[in-house]
Amino acid sequence: MHIPDGYLSPITCIATYAVTLPLWIIAFKKLKEQLDETTLPLIASLSALSFIIMMFNIPIPGGTSGHAVGAALIAILFGPWIASLCVSLVLLIQALVFGDGGMTTFAANALAMGFMASFTAHYLYIKIQTKLYAPFLSGWIGIVISSFVVAVLLGIQPLIATTPTGEPLYFPFGLNLALPAIVGSHILFFGIVEGIFTGLAYRYIVKNQIYKGVHA
Amino acid sequence: MKNIFYPIIIVLIFLPLGLISENPAWAEWENEYYQEMLGFIPKGIENAFHMKALIPDYTIAGINEVVAYYLSGIVGITLIFGFFYFLGKKIAR
């Protein structure tokens, strides 16, 4: 789901930065408010876990692969703003150090995998938190919404940026291909993995009384 | 607090499983893919600005890919803990 440099038109990159920049500022303030001796090691550990699970590329039928993100787990425990910022930090490191994703597309990736997944998971979890499957479903739906945003950002590129002869300048495939490929694979595979990860990790954290969570 | 580090260590041990997939994610193809599929590489993708990554694609030239993957994981975790360590120091002050 990491959009590389060169896949989004400059106007898309600017628009996503314009939307995400104020959100990062709010999120950073919220993070600073919540950090103390108890929360800091846990928030850092969950960010590290998010980084690590993104390295588990899972092959699926159709010749592609993907991975979980870990946004929902942080969103359930610490709220959507902190989760969004933690995933953004992970994405920044991936782009800068490992060339995974890109700097021009960093805001787009943070918006999709960070903010959209975290806020979706958080608000869904609040609605269904008494249910046993709440962490699983929050993880699943959260990442599916991320994948939808990524698919739309990619799929609109051939509509908004072409050469005078009609050749696409950036990502060349439209929504008709991007939506089923990206959203479909996240509904069927990576969303389930994210859900299982969220469910298992949440249970582990509650059982070992590591953190009671903001909603507990 | 130790309890939270165990899962990280366990997941880290299994990290090479992440290398099983030969295939890239959908829409994270090499430029040759577009040449084959479309007969051309979109100009924006071909001329994209790329930052020089320290460990591009989690690989290090001359080092075994599993070892490089482990090192990548450790570097990433270290940077994340480093960020929070310094943020914590800054706030405490």
PDB file of N, CA and C in Angstrom, chain A residues 40-56 86 89-94 97-98, chain B residues 4-16 54-55 58 68-86:
ATOM      1  N   LEU A  40       5.080   6.156  27.434  1.00  0.00           N
ATOM      2  CA  LEU A  40       6.143   6.296  26.431  1.00  0.00           C
ATOM      3  C   LEU A  40       6.735   4.970  25.962  1.00  0.00           C
ATOM      4  N   PRO A  41       7.155   4.081  26.880  1.00  0.00           N
ATOM      5  CA  PRO A  41       7.722   2.820  26.381  1.00  0.00           C
ATOM      6  C   PRO A  41       6.719   1.988  25.596  1.00  0.00           C
ATOM      7  N   LEU A  42       5.449   2.067  26.000  1.00  0.00           N
ATOM      8  CA  LEU A  42       4.435   1.276  25.304  1.00  0.00           C
ATOM      9  C   LEU A  42       4.133   1.851  23.917  1.00  0.00           C
ATOM     10  N   ILE A  43       3.991   3.167  23.826  1.00  0.00           N
ATOM     11  CA  ILE A  43       3.730   3.790  22.521  1.00  0.00           C
ATOM     12  C   ILE A  43       4.914   3.544  21.585  1.00  0.00           C
ATOM     13  N   ALA A  44       6.128   3.659  22.123  1.00  0.00           N
ATOM     14  CA  ALA A  44       7.323   3.392  21.313  1.00  0.00           C
ATOM     15  C   ALA A  44       7.336   1.938  20.848  1.00  0.00           C
ATOM     16  N   SER A  45       6.984   1.014  21.762  1.00  0.00           N
ATOM     17  CA  SER A  45       6.986  -0.411  21.410  1.00  0.00           C
ATOM     18  C   SER A  45       5.938  -0.729  20.352  1.00  0.00           C
ATOM     19  N   LEU A  46       4.751  -0.128  20.477  1.00  0.00           N
ATOM     20  CA  LEU A  46       3.704  -0.387  19.497  1.00  0.00           C
ATOM     21  C   LEU A  46       4.081   0.184  18.135  1.00  0.00           C
ATOM     22  N   SER A  47       4.792   1.317  18.125  1.00  0.00           N
ATOM     23  CA  SER A  47       5.280   1.869  16.860  1.00  0.00           C
ATOM     24  C   SER A  47       6.297   0.923  16.234  1.00  0.00           C
ATOM     25  N   ALA A  48       7.187   0.400  17.073  1.00  0.00           N
ATOM     26  CA  ALA A  48       8.188  -0.556  16.586  1.00  0.00           C
ATOM     27  C   ALA A  48       7.504  -1.805  16.036  1.00  0.00           C
ATOM     28  N   LEU A  49       6.450  -2.237  16.721  1.00  0.00           N
ATOM     29  CA  LEU A  49       5.707  -3.417  16.273  1.00  0.00           C
ATOM     30  C   LEU A  49       5.042  -3.146  14.921  1.00  0.00           C
ATOM     31  N   SER A  50       4.517  -1.953  14.756  1.00  0.00           N
ATOM     32  CA  SER A  50       3.914  -1.566  13.477  1.00  0.00           C
ATOM     33  C   SER A  50       4.959  -1.639  12.359  1.00  0.00           C
ATOM     34  N   PHE A  51       6.144  -1.107  12.644  1.00  0.00           N
ATOM     35  CA  PHE A  51       7.232  -1.155  11.656  1.00  0.00           C
ATOM     36  C   PHE A  51       7.564  -2.601  11.283  1.00  0.00           C
ATOM     37  N   ILE A  52       7.676  -3.448  12.292  1.00  0.00           N
ATOM     38  CA  ILE A  52       8.084  -4.832  12.062  1.00  0.00           C
ATOM     39  C   ILE A  52       7.006  -5.610  11.294  1.00  0.00           C
ATOM     40  N   ILE A  53       5.734  -5.444  11.690  1.00  0.00           N
ATOM     41  CA  ILE A  53       4.724  -6.260  11.001  1.00  0.00           C
ATOM     42  C   ILE A  53       4.551  -5.821   9.543  1.00  0.00           C
ATOM     43  N   MET A  54       4.892  -4.573   9.247  1.00  0.00           N
ATOM     44  CA  MET A  54       4.828  -4.148   7.837  1.00  0.00           C
ATOM     45  C   MET A  54       5.905  -4.834   7.002  1.00  0.00           C
ATOM     46  N   MET A  55       6.917  -5.403   7.659  1.00  0.00           N
ATOM     47  CA  MET A  55       7.975  -6.112   6.927  1.00  0.00           C
ATOM     48  C   MET A  55       7.564  -7.540   6.555  1.00  0.00           C
ATOM     49  N   PHE A  56       6.447  -8.002   7.134  1.00  0.00           N
ATOM     50  CA  PHE A  56       5.964  -9.342   6.790  1.00  0.00           C
ATOM     51  C   PHE A  56       5.100  -9.270   5.537  1.00  0.00           C
ATOM     52  N   CYS A  86       2.077   7.767  15.166  1.00  0.00           N
ATOM     53  CA  CYS A  86       3.017   6.640  15.247  1.00  0.00           C
ATOM     54  C   CYS A  86       3.198   5.987  13.875  1.00  0.00           C
ATOM     55  N   LEU A  89       5.252   8.189  11.662  1.00  0.00           N
ATOM     56  CA  LEU A  89       6.678   8.080  11.979  1.00  0.00           C
ATOM     57  C   LEU A  89       7.289   6.846  11.311  1.00  0.00           C
ATOM     58  N   VAL A  90       6.557   5.727  11.394  1.00  0.00           N
ATOM     59  CA  VAL A  90       7.017   4.493  10.762  1.00  0.00           C
ATOM     60  C   VAL A  90       7.150   4.696   9.249  1.00  0.00           C
ATOM     61  N   LEU A  91       6.157   5.337   8.642  1.00  0.00           N
ATOM     62  CA  LEU A  91       6.176   5.565   7.196  1.00  0.00           C
ATOM     63  C   LEU A  91       7.322   6.489   6.793  1.00  0.00           C
ATOM     64  N   LEU A  92       7.608   7.477   7.645  1.00  0.00           N
ATOM     65  CA  LEU A  92       8.706   8.402   7.356  1.00  0.00           C
ATOM     66  C   LEU A  92      10.041   7.664   7.346  1.00  0.00           C
ATOM     67  N   ILE A  93      10.237   6.803   8.341  1.00  0.00           N
ATOM     68  CA  ILE A  93      11.473   6.018   8.416  1.00  0.00           C
ATOM     69  C   ILE A  93      11.573   5.081   7.210  1.00  0.00           C
ATOM     70  N   GLN A  94      10.450   4.453   6.864  1.00  0.00           N
ATOM     71  CA  GLN A  94      10.448   3.551   5.705  1.00  0.00           C
ATOM     72  C   GLN A  94      10.824   4.300   4.424  1.00  0.00           C
ATOM     73  N   VAL A  97      14.783   5.860   5.012  1.00  0.00           N
ATOM     74  CA  VAL A  97      15.901   4.931   5.226  1.00  0.00           C
ATOM     75  C   VAL A  97      15.838   3.749   4.262  1.00  0.00           C
ATOM     76  N   PHE A  98      14.616   3.294   3.931  1.00  0.00           N
ATOM     77  CA  PHE A  98      14.503   2.055   3.164  1.00  0.00           C
ATOM     78  C   PHE A  98      13.922   2.244   1.750  1.00  0.00           C
TER      79      PHE A  98
ATOM     80  N   ILE B   4       6.007  -6.285  27.192  1.00  0.00           N
ATOM     81  CA  ILE B   4       5.725  -5.743  25.865  1.00  0.00           C
ATOM     82  C   ILE B   4       6.899  -5.975  24.913  1.00  0.00           C
ATOM     83  N   PHE B   5       8.095  -6.214  25.489  1.00  0.00           N
ATOM     84  CA  PHE B   5       9.248  -6.424  24.607  1.00  0.00           C
ATOM     85  C   PHE B   5       9.300  -7.851  24.059  1.00  0.00           C
ATOM     86  N   TYR B   6       8.713  -8.805  24.797  1.00  0.00           N
ATOM     87  CA  TYR B   6       8.731 -10.190  24.301  1.00  0.00           C
ATOM     88  C   TYR B   6       8.083 -10.341  22.921  1.00  0.00           C
ATOM     89  N   PRO B   7       6.866  -9.800  22.745  1.00  0.00           N
ATOM     90  CA  PRO B   7       6.260  -9.947  21.412  1.00  0.00           C
ATOM     91  C   PRO B   7       7.135  -9.360  20.311  1.00  0.00           C
ATOM     92  N   ILE B   8       7.782  -8.241  20.607  1.00  0.00           N
ATOM     93  CA  ILE B   8       8.625  -7.614  19.579  1.00  0.00           C
ATOM     94  C   ILE B   8       9.780  -8.546  19.229  1.00  0.00           C
ATOM     95  N   ILE B   9      10.391  -9.137  20.247  1.00  0.00           N
ATOM     96  CA  ILE B   9      11.531 -10.034  20.014  1.00  0.00           C
ATOM     97  C   ILE B   9      11.079 -11.266  19.230  1.00  0.00           C
ATOM     98  N   ILE B  10       9.904 -11.808  19.623  1.00  0.00           N
ATOM     99  CA  ILE B  10       9.402 -12.997  18.922  1.00  0.00           C
ATOM    100  C   ILE B  10       9.105 -12.689  17.461  1.00  0.00           C
ATOM    101  N   VAL B  11       8.423 -11.577  17.221  1.00  0.00           N
ATOM    102  CA  VAL B  11       8.099 -11.198  15.844  1.00  0.00           C
ATOM    103  C   VAL B  11       9.383 -10.958  15.056  1.00  0.00           C
ATOM    104  N   LEU B  12      10.361 -10.347  15.725  1.00  0.00           N
ATOM    105  CA  LEU B  12      11.648 -10.059  15.069  1.00  0.00           C
ATOM    106  C   LEU B  12      12.360 -11.344  14.636  1.00  0.00           C
ATOM    107  N   ILE B  13      12.272 -12.374  15.473  1.00  0.00           N
ATOM    108  CA  ILE B  13      12.932 -13.637  15.145  1.00  0.00           C
ATOM    109  C   ILE B  13      12.380 -14.222  13.840  1.00  0.00           C
ATOM    110  N   PHE B  14      11.053 -14.061  13.665  1.00  0.00           N
ATOM    111  CA  PHE B  14      10.413 -14.635  12.478  1.00  0.00           C
ATOM    112  C   PHE B  14      10.489 -13.724  11.242  1.00  0.00           C
ATOM    113  N   LEU B  15      11.238 -12.628  11.367  1.00  0.00           N
ATOM    114  CA  LEU B  15      11.286 -11.629  10.301  1.00  0.00           C
ATOM    115  C   LEU B  15      11.581 -12.174   8.895  1.00  0.00           C
ATOM    116  N   PRO B  16      12.483 -13.152   8.741  1.00  0.00           N
ATOM    117  CA  PRO B  16      12.766 -13.638   7.386  1.00  0.00           C
ATOM    118  C   PRO B  16      11.540 -14.179   6.651  1.00  0.00           C
ATOM    119  N   LEU B  54      19.233   4.855   2.585  1.00  0.00           N
ATOM    120  CA  LEU B  54      20.403   4.267   3.249  1.00  0.00           C
ATOM    121  C   LEU B  54      20.446   2.756   3.012  1.00  0.00           C
ATOM    122  N   ILE B  55      19.290   2.102   3.160  1.00  0.00           N
ATOM    123  CA  ILE B  55      19.178   0.652   2.963  1.00  0.00           C
ATOM    124  C   ILE B  55      18.033   0.410   1.970  1.00  0.00           C
ATOM    125  N   TYR B  58      15.379  -2.636   1.888  1.00  0.00           N
ATOM    126  CA  TYR B  58      15.791  -3.512   2.996  1.00  0.00           C
ATOM    127  C   TYR B  58      16.923  -4.459   2.587  1.00  0.00           C
ATOM    128  N   ALA B  68      20.537  -8.906   6.017  1.00  0.00           N
ATOM    129  CA  ALA B  68      20.197  -7.508   5.734  1.00  0.00           C
ATOM    130  C   ALA B  68      18.792  -7.183   6.224  1.00  0.00           C
ATOM    131  N   TYR B  69      17.891  -8.154   6.105  1.00  0.00           N
ATOM    132  CA  TYR B  69      16.511  -7.941   6.556  1.00  0.00           C
ATOM    133  C   TYR B  69      16.441  -7.794   8.069  1.00  0.00           C
ATOM    134  N   TYR B  70      17.216  -8.657   8.761  1.00  0.00           N
ATOM    135  CA  TYR B  70      17.315  -8.534  10.224  1.00  0.00           C
ATOM    136  C   TYR B  70      17.894  -7.164  10.601  1.00  0.00           C
ATOM    137  N   LEU B  71      18.976  -6.787   9.925  1.00  0.00           N
ATOM    138  CA  LEU B  71      19.604  -5.497  10.227  1.00  0.00           C
ATOM    139  C   LEU B  71      18.627  -4.348   9.985  1.00  0.00           C
ATOM    140  N   SER B  72      17.860  -4.459   8.881  1.00  0.00           N
ATOM    141  CA  SER B  72      16.869  -3.423   8.571  1.00  0.00           C
ATOM    142  C   SER B  72      15.860  -3.293   9.706  1.00  0.00           C
ATOM    143  N   GLY B  73      15.378  -4.449  10.185  1.00  0.00           N
ATOM    144  CA  GLY B  73      14.419  -4.439  11.278  1.00  0.00           C
ATOM    145  C   GLY B  73      15.003  -3.782  12.521  1.00  0.00           C
ATOM    146  N   ILE B  74      16.251  -4.114  12.820  1.00  0.00           N
ATOM    147  CA  ILE B  74      16.885  -3.562  14.025  1.00  0.00           C
ATOM    148  C   ILE B  74      17.120  -2.054  13.864  1.00  0.00           C
ATOM    149  N   VAL B  75      17.546  -1.652  12.660  1.00  0.00           N
ATOM    150  CA  VAL B  75      17.760  -0.216  12.413  1.00  0.00           C
ATOM    151  C   VAL B  75      16.441   0.548  12.587  1.00  0.00           C
ATOM    152  N   GLY B  76      15.358   0.008  12.013  1.00  0.00           N
ATOM    153  CA  GLY B  76      14.058   0.668  12.112  1.00  0.00           C
ATOM    154  C   GLY B  76      13.598   0.806  13.552  1.00  0.00           C
ATOM    155  N   ILE B  77      13.700  -0.286  14.299  1.00  0.00           N
ATOM    156  CA  ILE B  77      13.276  -0.266  15.704  1.00  0.00           C
ATOM    157  C   ILE B  77      14.119   0.734  16.500  1.00  0.00           C
ATOM    158  N   THR B  78      15.425   0.730  16.241  1.00  0.00           N
ATOM    159  CA  THR B  78      16.318   1.642  16.951  1.00  0.00           C
ATOM    160  C   THR B  78      15.939   3.101  16.685  1.00  0.00           C
ATOM    161  N   LEU B  79      15.645   3.414  15.422  1.00  0.00           N
ATOM    162  CA  LEU B  79      15.270   4.789  15.080  1.00  0.00           C
ATOM    163  C   LEU B  79      13.974   5.192  15.782  1.00  0.00           C
ATOM    164  N   ILE B  80      13.020   4.252  15.842  1.00  0.00           N
ATOM    165  CA  ILE B  80      11.737   4.557  16.482  1.00  0.00           C
ATOM    166  C   ILE B  80      11.925   4.780  17.980  1.00  0.00           C
ATOM    167  N   PHE B  81      12.652   3.887  18.641  1.00  0.00           N
ATOM    168  CA  PHE B  81      12.904   4.077  20.068  1.00  0.00           C
ATOM    169  C   PHE B  81      13.736   5.332  20.301  1.00  0.00           C
ATOM    170  N   GLY B  82      14.663   5.611  19.395  1.00  0.00           N
ATOM    171  CA  GLY B  82      15.468   6.823  19.504  1.00  0.00           C
ATOM    172  C   GLY B  82      14.605   8.070  19.470  1.00  0.00           C
ATOM    173  N   PHE B  83      13.653   8.085  18.522  1.00  0.00           N
ATOM    174  CA  PHE B  83      12.739   9.226  18.401  1.00  0.00           C
ATOM    175  C   PHE B  83      11.994   9.451  19.715  1.00  0.00           C
ATOM    176  N   PHE B  84      11.428   8.369  20.271  1.00  0.00           N
ATOM    177  CA  PHE B  84      10.632   8.513  21.489  1.00  0.00           C
ATOM    178  C   PHE B  84      11.513   8.839  22.699  1.00  0.00           C
ATOM    179  N   TYR B  85      12.727   8.306  22.697  1.00  0.00           N
ATOM    180  CA  TYR B  85      13.650   8.603  23.791  1.00  0.00           C
ATOM    181  C   TYR B  85      13.932  10.103  23.859  1.00  0.00           C
ATOM    182  N   PHE B  86      14.260  10.676  22.682  1.00  0.00           N
ATOM    183  CA  PHE B  86      14.592  12.099  22.665  1.00  0.00           C
ATOM    184  C   PHE B  86      13.361  12.973  22.899  1.00  0.00           C
TER     185      PHE B  86
END
